[in-house]
Every structure is written in C-alpha cells, then in structure tokens.
Amino acid sequence: MELIGSTQMATYTRPKTSHFLPAISTTASSYRSHQPALTLNQNSNMPWRTNSYFRSGSAIPSVSALQRENLDLVRAKTMFYPSNRTALSTRYMPEDWFKSNHSNYRESESSRNSAERLRRDTIRMIQDKDQLTRRTQDTTSKNIGERLNDISFWRSELNHEIDNMVTEISALTDVKRRLERALAETEGPLQVSQECLFHREKRMSIDLVHDDVEKDLIKEVEVIKSCQERMRRHLDRAIAQLASNRAAQHELERDLSDKVTAQRIDDRCHHLRNTSDGISYYRGIDRMDPSISLPDSWSKFTDDNILHSQSERAASHKLRDEIEILLNATSNEMWNQFNSVNVSFTNRISEMADTKNNLQTHLAKTLQEIFQTEMLIEALKKAIRDKENPLKVAQTRLEERSRRPNVELCRDNPHHRLVTEVRVIEDTIHKLRERLMEAENTLQTLVKTKVALEHDLSIKANSLFLDQEKCMSMRKSFPSTPRLVGYT
C-alpha cells in the first residue's frame, strides 16, 4: 500500500510494483512529527510520498515554499485567541483519532509482515541458491569425473594400440632385415651363374653348343633376377609400410600426450574446492568458447586414430606374411633351379667324359693303325726295292741275249720266259706302287684323323675342365636355405 496525505488522514492506494522499501530514518520522522490538519487533494505532490523516498534516499522530506505559504494562510484564518478556545470547533473527532491510530497499527503490521515475508523469502532463496550452487558444483564435478573416466579409457586404448603398433613395427623391421639379408645372399648365386656362363663361353669349336646346361644356367639367372625383383618390390613396400606405421604411432602418441595433458588439467579441476588455493575471478570466461571439438568428434578423433592404426597394423601383418611366403618361395625356386643346373652339369660332364674316353680309345686305335700303316708302307717300299734286282736281271738277260749273232738271235723259250718275267715283275712293281700310294693316302687320312681326334680331345678336355673344375667348384658354395630366407 502507498500512503498519500498526512498520517492522521491517510489515504491508501494499490501497492506499487517496486520491491524496495523507504529508509527507516525517513519513516521514523513521520511518526514523531504530526502535521496540523490540512485538506489536500489526492493528486497533490507531497514531498514525503513513497516515490519521493525512493528519489531522495535517506534525506528527510520537507514542505515546499508554496505549500508553507498556503499552510500559514490557513493557520492565520483558523487561529483564535486563548480566550476564545472554548468556542473553537475541533479539527478531528475522537473517532478520527482512533481511526488514525488503527491505521498506523495496520500499516506497521503490514510493513512488518512484508518485511517478515521478505526475510523468509530471502532466507529460503539463499538456502535454495546455496543448494542449487552445491548441486551445480557437484554435477560439474561429476561430469569432470566422468570426463576423466573417458580420458582414462581412451588413454588405455591408446596405450594398448601403441604397444601393439610398437610390436608390429619391431616385427616388420625384423622381417625387413631378413629380406635385405636374403636379397644380399642372392648376389652370390647370381654371380656364380653368370661366371659359369662366362666360363662356358670359353669352350671351343663344336663344344660351344647351346646345351641343357646353358639353358638351365640362363634360366637360373632369370629365376634369381626375378626373385631379386620381387624382393626389392616387397622391400620397398616394407619401407613404405614402416613409414606408415611410424606415422600412425606418432599420431597415437601425440593424441596420448594431449590426453595426458587434458587428464592432468581435468584432474586438477576435479580436485578444486571452494577452499582451494589458486581460485580467482576470470570475468567473461563463461562467454568464451575456446573448444574446437564436440564430445562426438572428440571420441571419433581418437577412435579414427585407433582404427587407422589397426588398419595399418593389419596391412603390416599381411605384408609380413607375404614376405614370409616370398622368402620361402624364392628359396625353393632358387634351390630347385640350382639342383636342376647341377644335374645338367653332372649329366653333361658324364657325357663329356664318356666322349673323351671314346676319343682317347679311337685315338689309340688310330695311332696303332698309323703305326701298322707306316710298317706296311715300309714293307711295300722294301718289296718294291726287292723287285728291282730281279727286274734288272731279267732285263739284263734280255739285253745280253739281244746281242746274239745272226740266226742265234732266236725267240726261244728262254726269250719268252724272260719277257714274261719282265712283264710280271713290272706288273708286280706297278701294283706294289699303287698299293704304296694307297697306303700313304691311308696314312695321311689316319694322320688327319689323329689330328682331329687329338684336337677334339683337347676341346673335350677344355670343356670338361671348365664344367668340372671351374663351374662345379664354384657351385659348391651355394647359400643354404636359412641364409636364403634371411635368418643368418
């Protein structure tokens, strides 16, 4: 209720919406000082109205100069001398006086009730706000605790994944080293195969053939180079995969470092209390939003990192299996081809040794035949020489008998016999000379055959030396299977 007018003739209006009360000093003065009776309109501007209390604060309201003049004028008109006091008409009736007192009582009681309600409401509001503040703080602490649990969970997941990734990187590094050692081991067999081909190029004449040994050696070189190419491709893949694994590990470790920092900060915030040191005002911090992620994107980021790491680990594990299969396959291929080449070499060496033995046998027979042919030639020459004297005797006889005189020069039986003898001896010498020529031709053929056999024998000996001594001696140092798969 708002009071308008004097305290004796108070007029009440509807309460205003303001929640403030006038100062106690201003209300106390109104109870101590009663103004004389004054009839004013309800809309007059009294300086002690409630609105004036709000505007003036703790200052005591006073009557304006114009109103004081009006009051003095009224007093002058109503003033009587004491001698005439019995004839004076009173300003108020006792009922007005009691009414004014009761009005003051009611106003006082209403003010006290309002103050009491305000006090109870304020105390209740303080208690409610205290409870709300505690509940809000407890909820916030609970949320921070749940956040710490989430961070701890993802930290454990990250640690587990990092451990797995470190193990995978170590395993892939070991396999890569084995692959490098196996690739280095293939250089020896490749060089041996190429040296064998180079040595076999030193074969001469007819032995320079494209035989099974050469075919297998060429195939062995191709097999080793093919194995090396596959090893190099897998080695490049292993190097790239190791880089990917280390990149994934770096992302996990960086995420883990951020999680550790965030957990340390949230743990410090979780243990902050109203009595903790270091708490202070930070004006406007609640209106700032320095966050760059949401809970879903936050968990998705770590989950994506873990999934990426798992996919890289799966690819790394698959690559390790492929390298293991490759090492075993290349080892088997090179060993099979190595054995095939050795079998070809063995067969060729055996075949060449048999050929060499046969050539030596034929050479020995040829030499024997040459010797016998030479003996035959000598016999023929001796036989021709032996026929010279009989021919001379026969021809001498004919020549001597041709000098017989006159009729004594008779074609008698001795003459016929001597002629026949000369002819027989000349025919014999002719046949012996023809046979001598044939024997000499045969001897020349035998000599040529001997030279060809000796040359072929030297060729076979050279080829046998190259295959047996040069090539097979080098091929005794072929790497073992553990070395070909990179274990040693």
PDB file of C-alpha atoms in Angstrom, residues 2 6 37 53 61 80 82 129 151 315 331 372 446-447 452 473:
ATOM      1  CA  GLU A   2       1.206   3.514  -0.771  1.00  0.00           C
ATOM      2  CA  SER A   6      -0.966  13.178   6.354  1.00  0.00           C
ATOM      3  CA  ALA A  37      -4.957  19.223   9.761  1.00  0.00           C
ATOM      4  CA  TYR A  53      11.608   8.394  -0.592  1.00  0.00           C
ATOM      5  CA  PRO A  61      11.336  15.192   3.085  1.00  0.00           C
ATOM      6  CA  PHE A  80      -8.161  32.003  17.770  1.00  0.00           C
ATOM      7  CA  PRO A  82      -6.923  31.514  24.018  1.00  0.00           C
ATOM      8  CA  LYS A 129      20.614 -20.882  -4.215  1.00  0.00           C
ATOM      9  CA  ILE A 151      40.019 -39.918 -20.915  1.00  0.00           C
ATOM     10  CA  ALA A 315      48.321 -54.211 -43.625  1.00  0.00           C
ATOM     11  CA  SER A 331      64.405 -70.015 -51.665  1.00  0.00           C
ATOM     12  CA  GLN A 372     100.805-100.512 -88.813  1.00  0.00           C
ATOM     13  CA  LEU A 446      94.892 -91.691 -90.396  1.00  0.00           C
ATOM     14  CA  VAL A 447      97.137 -88.784 -89.506  1.00  0.00           C
ATOM     15  CA  ALA A 452      91.182 -84.291 -85.488  1.00  0.00           C
ATOM     16  CA  SER A 473      83.866 -75.903 -57.936  1.00  0.00           C
TER      17      SER A 473
END
